[in-house]
Short mmCIF file of C-alpha atoms in Angstrom, two decimals:
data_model
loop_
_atom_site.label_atom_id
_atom_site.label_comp_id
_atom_site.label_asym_id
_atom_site.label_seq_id
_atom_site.Cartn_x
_atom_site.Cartn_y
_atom_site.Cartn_z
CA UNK A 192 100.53 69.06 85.91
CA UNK A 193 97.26 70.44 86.06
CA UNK A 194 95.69 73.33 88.26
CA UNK A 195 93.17 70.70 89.46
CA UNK A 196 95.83 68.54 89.83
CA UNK A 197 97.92 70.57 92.16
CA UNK A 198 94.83 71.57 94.39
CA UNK A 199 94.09 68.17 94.60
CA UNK A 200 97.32 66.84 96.15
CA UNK A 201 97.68 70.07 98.18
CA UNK A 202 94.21 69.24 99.48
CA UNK A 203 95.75 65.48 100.53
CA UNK A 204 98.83 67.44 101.83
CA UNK A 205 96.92 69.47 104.33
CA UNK A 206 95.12 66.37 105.48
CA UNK A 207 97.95 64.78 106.04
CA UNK A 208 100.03 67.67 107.51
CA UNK A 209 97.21 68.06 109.81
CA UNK A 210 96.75 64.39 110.79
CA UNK A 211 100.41 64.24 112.08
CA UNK A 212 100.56 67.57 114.19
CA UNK A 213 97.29 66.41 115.72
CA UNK A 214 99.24 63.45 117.04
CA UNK A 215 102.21 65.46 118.20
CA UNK A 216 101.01 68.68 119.33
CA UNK A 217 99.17 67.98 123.19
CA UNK A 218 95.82 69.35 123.45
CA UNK A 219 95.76 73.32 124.21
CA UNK A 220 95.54 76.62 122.43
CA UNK A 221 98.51 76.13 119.82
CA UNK A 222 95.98 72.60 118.49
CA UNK A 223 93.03 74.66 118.47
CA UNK A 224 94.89 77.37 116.47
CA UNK A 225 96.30 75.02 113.82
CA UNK A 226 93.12 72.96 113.80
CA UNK A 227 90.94 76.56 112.57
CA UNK A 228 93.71 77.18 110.16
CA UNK A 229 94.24 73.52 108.52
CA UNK A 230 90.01 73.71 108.21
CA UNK A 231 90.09 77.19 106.73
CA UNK A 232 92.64 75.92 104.16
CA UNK A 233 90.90 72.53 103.11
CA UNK A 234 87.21 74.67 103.16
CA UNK A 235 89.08 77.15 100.33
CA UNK A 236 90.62 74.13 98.83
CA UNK A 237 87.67 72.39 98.00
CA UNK A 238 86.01 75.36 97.20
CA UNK A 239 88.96 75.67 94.25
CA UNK A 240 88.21 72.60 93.22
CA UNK A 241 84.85 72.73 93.20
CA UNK A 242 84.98 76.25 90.84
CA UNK A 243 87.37 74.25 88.46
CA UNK A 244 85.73 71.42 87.98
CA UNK A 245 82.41 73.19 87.02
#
C-alpha cells in the first residue's frame, strides 16, 4: 500500500472517528478539545497529501 494511500484512508478515519464522538460526547470542554485536535490532524493530513501528490 502506498504512502498516499495510507494518508488517504487515515484522512477518512479521522473524519469518521470524529463524526461519531461528535454524536456521543454532549457539548462542553472535552468536544471542544477533541474537535481542535481532530482539525489539527486532518489540516496536517491534507497537507501530507498535498506535498505527495506534487
Amino acid at each position: 500500500m502506498s504512502v498516499m494511500m495510507q494518508a488517504g484512508l487515515a484522512l477518512v478515519a479521522v473524519v469518521a472517528l470524529t463524526a461519531i464522538v461528535w454524536q456521543v460526547v454532549p457539548k462542553g470542554r472535552l468536544r471542544t478539545g477533541l474537535g481542535l485536535v481532530s482539525a489539527v490532524m486532518v489540516v496536517l493530513l491534507v497537507a501530507v497529501l498535498i506535498k505527495l501528490w506534487f
